[in-house]
Structures are given as C-alpha cells and as structure tokens.
CSV table of C-alpha atoms in Angstrom, one decimal:
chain,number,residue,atom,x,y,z
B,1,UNK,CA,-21.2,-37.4,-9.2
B,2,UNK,CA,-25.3,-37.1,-9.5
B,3,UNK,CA,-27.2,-33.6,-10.9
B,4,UNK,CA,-29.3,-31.6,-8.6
B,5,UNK,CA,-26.2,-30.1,-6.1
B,6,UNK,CA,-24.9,-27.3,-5.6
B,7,UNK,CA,-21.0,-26.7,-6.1
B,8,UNK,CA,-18.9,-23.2,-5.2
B,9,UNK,CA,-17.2,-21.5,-7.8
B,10,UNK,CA,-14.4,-19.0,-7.1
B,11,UNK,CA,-12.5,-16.3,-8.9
B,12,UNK,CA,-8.6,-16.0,-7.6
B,13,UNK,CA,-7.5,-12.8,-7.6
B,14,UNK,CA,-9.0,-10.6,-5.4
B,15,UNK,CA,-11.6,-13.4,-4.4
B,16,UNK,CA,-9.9,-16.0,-2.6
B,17,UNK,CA,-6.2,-14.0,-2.8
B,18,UNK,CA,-5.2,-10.4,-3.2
B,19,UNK,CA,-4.3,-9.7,-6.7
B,20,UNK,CA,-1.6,-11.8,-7.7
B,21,UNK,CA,-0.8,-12.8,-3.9
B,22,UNK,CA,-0.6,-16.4,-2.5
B,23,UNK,CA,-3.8,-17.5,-0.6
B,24,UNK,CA,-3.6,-17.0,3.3
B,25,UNK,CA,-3.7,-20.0,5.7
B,26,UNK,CA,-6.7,-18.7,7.5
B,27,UNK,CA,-8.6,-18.8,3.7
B,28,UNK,CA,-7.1,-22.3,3.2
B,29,UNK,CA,-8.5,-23.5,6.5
B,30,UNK,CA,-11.6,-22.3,5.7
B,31,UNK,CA,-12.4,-23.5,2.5
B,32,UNK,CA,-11.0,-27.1,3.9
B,33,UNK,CA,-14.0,-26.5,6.3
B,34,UNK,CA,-16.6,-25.4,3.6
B,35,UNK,CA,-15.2,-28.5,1.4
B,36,UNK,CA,-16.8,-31.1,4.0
B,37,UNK,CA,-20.0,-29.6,3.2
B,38,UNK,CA,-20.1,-28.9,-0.5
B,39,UNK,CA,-18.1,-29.1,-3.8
B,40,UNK,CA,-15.9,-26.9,-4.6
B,41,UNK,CA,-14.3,-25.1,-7.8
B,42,UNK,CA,-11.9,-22.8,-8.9
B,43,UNK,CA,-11.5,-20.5,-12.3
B,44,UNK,CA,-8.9,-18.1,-13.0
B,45,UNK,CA,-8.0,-16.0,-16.3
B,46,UNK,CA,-3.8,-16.8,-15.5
B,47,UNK,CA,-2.6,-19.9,-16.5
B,48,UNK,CA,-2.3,-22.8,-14.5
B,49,UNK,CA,1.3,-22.5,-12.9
B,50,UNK,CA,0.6,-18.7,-11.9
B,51,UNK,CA,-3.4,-20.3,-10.4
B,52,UNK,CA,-1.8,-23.0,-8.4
B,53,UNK,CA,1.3,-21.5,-6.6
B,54,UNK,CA,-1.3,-18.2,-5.3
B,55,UNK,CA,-3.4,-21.6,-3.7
B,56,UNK,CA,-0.1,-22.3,-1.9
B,57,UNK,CA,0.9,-26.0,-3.1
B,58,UNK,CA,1.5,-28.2,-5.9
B,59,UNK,CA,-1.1,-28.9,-8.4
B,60,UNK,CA,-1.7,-32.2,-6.7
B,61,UNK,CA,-2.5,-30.7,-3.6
B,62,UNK,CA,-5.0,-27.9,-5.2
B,63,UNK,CA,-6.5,-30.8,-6.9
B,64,UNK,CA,-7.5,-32.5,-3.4
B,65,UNK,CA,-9.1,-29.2,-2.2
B,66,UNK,CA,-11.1,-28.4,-5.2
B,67,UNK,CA,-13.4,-31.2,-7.0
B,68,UNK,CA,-12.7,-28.7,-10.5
B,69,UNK,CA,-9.7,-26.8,-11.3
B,70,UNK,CA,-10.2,-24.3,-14.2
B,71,UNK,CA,-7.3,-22.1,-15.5
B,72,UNK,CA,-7.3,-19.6,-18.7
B,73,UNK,CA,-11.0,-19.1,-18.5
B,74,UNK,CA,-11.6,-23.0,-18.6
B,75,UNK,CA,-9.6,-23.8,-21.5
B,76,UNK,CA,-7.3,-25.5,-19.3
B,77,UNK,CA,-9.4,-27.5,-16.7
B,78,UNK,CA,-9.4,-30.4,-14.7
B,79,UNK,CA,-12.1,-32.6,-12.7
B,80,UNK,CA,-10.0,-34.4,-10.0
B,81,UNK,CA,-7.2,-34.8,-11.3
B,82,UNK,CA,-8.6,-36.0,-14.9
B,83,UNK,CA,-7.3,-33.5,-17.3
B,84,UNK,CA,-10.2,-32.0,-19.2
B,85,UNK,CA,-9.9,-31.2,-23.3
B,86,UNK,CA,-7.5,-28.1,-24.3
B,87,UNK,CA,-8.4,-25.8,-26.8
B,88,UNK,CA,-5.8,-23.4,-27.8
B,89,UNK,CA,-5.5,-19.5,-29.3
B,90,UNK,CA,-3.8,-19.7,-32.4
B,91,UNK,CA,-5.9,-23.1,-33.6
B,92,UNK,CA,-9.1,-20.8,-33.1
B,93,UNK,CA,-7.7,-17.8,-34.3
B,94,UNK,CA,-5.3,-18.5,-36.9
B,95,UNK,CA,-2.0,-17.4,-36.7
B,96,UNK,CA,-1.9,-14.4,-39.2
B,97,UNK,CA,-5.0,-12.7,-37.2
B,98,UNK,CA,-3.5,-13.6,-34.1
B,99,UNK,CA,0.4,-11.9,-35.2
B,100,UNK,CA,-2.1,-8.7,-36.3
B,101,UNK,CA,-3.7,-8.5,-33.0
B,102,UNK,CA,0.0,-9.0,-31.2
B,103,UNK,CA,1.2,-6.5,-33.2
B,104,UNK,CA,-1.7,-3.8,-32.9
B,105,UNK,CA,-1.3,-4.0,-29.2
B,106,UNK,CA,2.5,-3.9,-29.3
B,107,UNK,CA,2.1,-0.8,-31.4
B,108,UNK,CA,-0.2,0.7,-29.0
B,109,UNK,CA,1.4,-0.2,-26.1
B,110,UNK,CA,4.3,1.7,-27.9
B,111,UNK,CA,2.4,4.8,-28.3
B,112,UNK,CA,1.2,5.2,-24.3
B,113,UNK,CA,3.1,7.6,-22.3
B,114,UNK,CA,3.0,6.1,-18.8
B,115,UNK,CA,4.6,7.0,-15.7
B,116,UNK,CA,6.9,4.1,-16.2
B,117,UNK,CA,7.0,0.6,-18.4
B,118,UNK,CA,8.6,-2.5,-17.5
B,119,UNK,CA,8.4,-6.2,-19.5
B,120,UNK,CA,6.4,-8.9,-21.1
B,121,UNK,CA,3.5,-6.4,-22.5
B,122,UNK,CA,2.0,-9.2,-23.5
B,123,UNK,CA,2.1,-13.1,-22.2
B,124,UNK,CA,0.3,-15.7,-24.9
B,125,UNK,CA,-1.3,-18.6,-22.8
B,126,UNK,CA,-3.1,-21.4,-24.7
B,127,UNK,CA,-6.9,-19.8,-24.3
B,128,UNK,CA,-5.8,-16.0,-24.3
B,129,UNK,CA,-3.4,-13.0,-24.4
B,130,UNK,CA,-3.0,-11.2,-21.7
B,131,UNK,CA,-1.6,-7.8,-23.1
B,132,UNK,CA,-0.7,-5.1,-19.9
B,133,UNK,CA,0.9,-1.7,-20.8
B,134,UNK,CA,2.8,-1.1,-18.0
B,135,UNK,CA,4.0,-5.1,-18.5
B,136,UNK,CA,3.8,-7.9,-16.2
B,137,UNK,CA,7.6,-7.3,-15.3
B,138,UNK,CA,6.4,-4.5,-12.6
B,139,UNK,CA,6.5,-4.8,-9.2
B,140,UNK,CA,4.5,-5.0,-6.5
B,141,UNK,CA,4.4,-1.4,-5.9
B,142,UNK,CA,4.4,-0.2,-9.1
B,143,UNK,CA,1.8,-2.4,-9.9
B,144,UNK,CA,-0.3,-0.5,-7.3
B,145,UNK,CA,0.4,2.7,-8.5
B,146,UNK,CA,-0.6,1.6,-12.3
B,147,UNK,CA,-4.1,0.3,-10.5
B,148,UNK,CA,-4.1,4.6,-9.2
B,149,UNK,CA,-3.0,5.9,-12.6
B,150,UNK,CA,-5.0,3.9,-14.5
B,151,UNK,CA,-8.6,4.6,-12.4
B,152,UNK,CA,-7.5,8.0,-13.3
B,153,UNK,CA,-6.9,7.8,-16.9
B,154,UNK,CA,-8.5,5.2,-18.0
B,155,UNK,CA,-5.6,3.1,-19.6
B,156,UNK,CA,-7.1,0.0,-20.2
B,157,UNK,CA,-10.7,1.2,-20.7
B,158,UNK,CA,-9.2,3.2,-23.8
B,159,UNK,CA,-7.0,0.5,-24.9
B,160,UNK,CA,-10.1,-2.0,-25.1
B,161,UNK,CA,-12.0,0.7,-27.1
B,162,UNK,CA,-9.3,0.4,-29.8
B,163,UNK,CA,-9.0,-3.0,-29.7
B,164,UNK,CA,-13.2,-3.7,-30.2
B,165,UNK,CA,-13.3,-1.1,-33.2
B,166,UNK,CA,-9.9,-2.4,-34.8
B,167,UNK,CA,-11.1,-6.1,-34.5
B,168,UNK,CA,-14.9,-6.3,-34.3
B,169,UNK,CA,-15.1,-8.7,-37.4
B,170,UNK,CA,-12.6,-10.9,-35.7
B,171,UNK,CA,-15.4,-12.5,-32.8
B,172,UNK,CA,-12.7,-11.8,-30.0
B,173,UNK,CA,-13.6,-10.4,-26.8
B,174,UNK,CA,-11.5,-8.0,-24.9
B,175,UNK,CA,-11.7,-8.0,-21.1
B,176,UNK,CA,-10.2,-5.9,-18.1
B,177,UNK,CA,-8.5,-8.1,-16.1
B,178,UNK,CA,-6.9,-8.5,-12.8
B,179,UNK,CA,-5.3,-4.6,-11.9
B,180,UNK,CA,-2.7,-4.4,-15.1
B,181,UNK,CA,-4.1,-6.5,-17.7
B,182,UNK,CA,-6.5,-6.9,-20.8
B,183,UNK,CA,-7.4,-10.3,-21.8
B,184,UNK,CA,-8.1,-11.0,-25.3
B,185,UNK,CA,-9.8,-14.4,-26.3
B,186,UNK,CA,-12.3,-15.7,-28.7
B,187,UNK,CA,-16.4,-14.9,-27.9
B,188,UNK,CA,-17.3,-17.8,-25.7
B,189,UNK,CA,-13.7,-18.5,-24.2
B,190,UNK,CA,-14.6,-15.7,-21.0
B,191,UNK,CA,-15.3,-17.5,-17.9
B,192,UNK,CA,-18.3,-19.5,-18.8
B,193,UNK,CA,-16.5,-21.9,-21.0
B,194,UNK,CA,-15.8,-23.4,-18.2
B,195,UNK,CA,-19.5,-23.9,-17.1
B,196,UNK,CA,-19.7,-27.1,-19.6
B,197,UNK,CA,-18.0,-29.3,-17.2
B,198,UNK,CA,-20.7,-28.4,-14.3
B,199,UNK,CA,-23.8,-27.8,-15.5
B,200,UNK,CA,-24.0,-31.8,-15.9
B,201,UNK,CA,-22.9,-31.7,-12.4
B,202,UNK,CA,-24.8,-29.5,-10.8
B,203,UNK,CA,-28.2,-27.4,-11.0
B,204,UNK,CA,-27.0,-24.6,-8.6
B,205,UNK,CA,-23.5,-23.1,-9.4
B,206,UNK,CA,-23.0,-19.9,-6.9
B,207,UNK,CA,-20.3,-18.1,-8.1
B,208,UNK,CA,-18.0,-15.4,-6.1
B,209,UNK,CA,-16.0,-12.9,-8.1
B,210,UNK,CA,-14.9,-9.0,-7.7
B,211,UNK,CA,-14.6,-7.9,-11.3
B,212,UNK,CA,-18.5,-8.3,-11.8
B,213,UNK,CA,-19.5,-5.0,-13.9
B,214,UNK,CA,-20.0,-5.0,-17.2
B,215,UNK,CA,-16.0,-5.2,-19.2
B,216,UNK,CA,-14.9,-6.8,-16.1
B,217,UNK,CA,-13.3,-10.5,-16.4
B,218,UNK,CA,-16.3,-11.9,-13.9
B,219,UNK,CA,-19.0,-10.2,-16.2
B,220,UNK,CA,-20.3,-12.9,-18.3
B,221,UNK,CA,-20.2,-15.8,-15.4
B,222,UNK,CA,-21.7,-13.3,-13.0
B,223,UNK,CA,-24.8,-12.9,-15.3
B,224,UNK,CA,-25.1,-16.1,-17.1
B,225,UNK,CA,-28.5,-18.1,-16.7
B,226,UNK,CA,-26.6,-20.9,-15.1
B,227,UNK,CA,-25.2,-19.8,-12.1
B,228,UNK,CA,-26.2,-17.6,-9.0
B,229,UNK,CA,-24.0,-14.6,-8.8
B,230,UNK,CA,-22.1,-13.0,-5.8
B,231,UNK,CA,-19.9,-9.8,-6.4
B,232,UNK,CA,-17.5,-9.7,-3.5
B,233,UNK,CA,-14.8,-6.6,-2.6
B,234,UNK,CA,-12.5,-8.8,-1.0
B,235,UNK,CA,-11.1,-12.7,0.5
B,236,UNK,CA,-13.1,-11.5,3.5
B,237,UNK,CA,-16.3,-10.7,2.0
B,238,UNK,CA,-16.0,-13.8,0.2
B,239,UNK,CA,-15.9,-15.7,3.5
B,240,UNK,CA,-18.8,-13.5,4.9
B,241,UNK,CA,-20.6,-14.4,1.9
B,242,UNK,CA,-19.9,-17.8,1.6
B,243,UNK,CA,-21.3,-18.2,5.2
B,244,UNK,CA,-24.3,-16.7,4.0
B,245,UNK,CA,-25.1,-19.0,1.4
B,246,UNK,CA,-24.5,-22.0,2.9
B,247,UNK,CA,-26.4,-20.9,6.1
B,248,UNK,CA,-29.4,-20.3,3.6
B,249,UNK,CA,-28.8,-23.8,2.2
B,250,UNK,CA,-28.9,-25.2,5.8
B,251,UNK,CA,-32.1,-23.3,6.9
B,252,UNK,CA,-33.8,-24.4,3.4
C-alpha cells in the first residue's frame, strides 16, 4: 500500500450504527459501494467482539470490508487480517494504581443516587476501563432514559471531574463515551493511537465521528494534525457527508 491516499476512518456508535445497535443493511451496502473507491477503516472504544457483531458478521467478514480494523481505541488493531501489536492496561498502569482507580470508581458509583442501577459498573478491556454508573447490564430503554437523566444532571460530567482531580499525577485520561459510559485509559491511548498504523499509509485520513467536543471520545482524533475532521449527528449524516467528500475528491 503506497503514501499519498486518502483512507476513511469511522467511529461505530452513533456514526455508522445507533449506539450500541447492529449496522443496517442499507449502511452495509453503502460502504461496500464507497469501498470500490477508497480505503476504508474502522475505530471503536468497545472491544473487538462488541465492534464486530454491531458490523453484522464475523470478524473475517468485517475484515474484507474494511482495509484496518481498530478496537479499544487502537490498542487492538488489525490491517487485513494481520493482527497488529497489543498493548494492555494493567502492563501500563501497574496493577496497584489500576485496583485504586477500580476502586475509586466503585466507590463512587456507590455513592450516586440514580433512578435505577443495574450490572457490570465497570468492564476492564486490554486498552481501557469502561466504568458506567447506571452499569452496562441496562436495557435498551433504560439506557435511553440514563442518556435524559444524565443531560440533565450531569452524571458523567461530574464523575470525570472526580476522577481528573483524584488521579491527575497518574497520566490517565478520562473520556465520555458512548451514552452510559466513561473510558479511562492512559494519555495517548484515546483514538489517535490508532493513527500510527496510517499515517505511513496515507497523507489524508478524513475521519467521521459524533462525540466531537471537547471530553467527548472523538475529541482528540477530531482535532489531531493528521486527519481531516467530520462531526456527524447520525448513520445518515455520515452517508450525506461521506458523499460530500468523495464528490470533492472527484471534482479535484
């Protein structure tokens, strides 16, 4: 693969799919269409078995209709179907800090009078944790009315707060994420970690993502020097804009 192209690089959730929803046949068909014109790649804070069943098939499958697959951030990659070099939490972290951060947030967590709690408040993946107060164990429509609650008052945006003064010698980095979630990972591991496989690649990386503001999990990719940002509100508007760019490519 020679430098001086241009790949695509997607968020999932609420990008390509609706939070935590499986991709829709009319997205599939159209990114198969986009594919026969340009590279294409996928990164996602959730771990790879979550990333792969919302693109509707078996990692094999995902790996024909994207040239890079990046879950956790990155730190879980691959280029084809080459597996690209893991890094993992509790190597970087060490696990005494990372048991004091688990148990910070579990205390926390403890201490937040919601409207209801479920399970797994917090879910260790190899790059991150992904701690959620109302726990990941919620349903669809509970999940939805956490998203409500929590625009209201400010759940997560409080809970990050805590976390960056209780930790701020620690070089973590707390993130929003998805509608439930906050990510917590090492400075660096956020979604440009995985811009080391493609810069190499590729001199123009657009990238499409809905969490875009600053403390959103899009944030840092969105604004970093490498790639060409597009904040999208939905799987539509990422098709609209899509179009857009590659029209502009086409005209130039």
């Amino acid at each position: 693969m020679s430098a001086h192209r241009a790949i695509l690089l997607f968020d999932v959730d609420g990008t390509l799919t609706l939070p935590r929803q499986n991709i829709t046949d009319d997205m599939k068909a159209f990114l198969q269409k986009v594919h026969t014109q340009i590279p294409l790649a996928v990164v996602g804070g959730s771990d790879l078995p979550k990333i792969v069943e919302q693109l509707g098939g078996t990692l094999e499958k995902v790996q024909t209709e994207f040239d890079f697959v990046f879950s956790e951030n990155g730190l879980v990659g691959f280029h084809g179907t080459k597996q690209l070099p893991v890094e993992a939490l509790n190597t970087a972290l060490g696990e005494e800090r990372l048991q004091e951060v688990i148990d910070f947030c579990l205390n926390y967590i403890s201490n937040i009078k919601l409207p209801i709690k479920r399970g797994t408040f917090i879910e260790y993946r190899k790059g991150m944790l992904n701690v959620s107060p109302i726990g990941r164990n919620c349903s669809q429509a509970e999940r939805d009315d956490f998203v409500l609650y929590d625009e209201k008052e400010k759940i997560r945006e409080k809970f990050v707060d805590e976390l960056r003064a209780r930790f701020s010698k620690y070089d973590l980095q707390f993130s929003i994420g998805g509608q439930i979630s906050i990510d917590v990972f090492p400075i660096g591991w956020d979604k440009t970690y995985c811009l080391k496989h493609l810069t190499s690649h590729f001199d123009r990386i657009h990238f499409f993502g809905d969490k875009t503001s600053k403390g959103g999990n899009d944030y840092e990719i969105f604004e970093h020097e490498a790639t060409i940002g597009h904040t999208v509100t939905s799987p539509e508007d990422t098709v609209k804009q899509v179009e857009k760019v590659l029209q502009e490519m086409n005209s130039n």
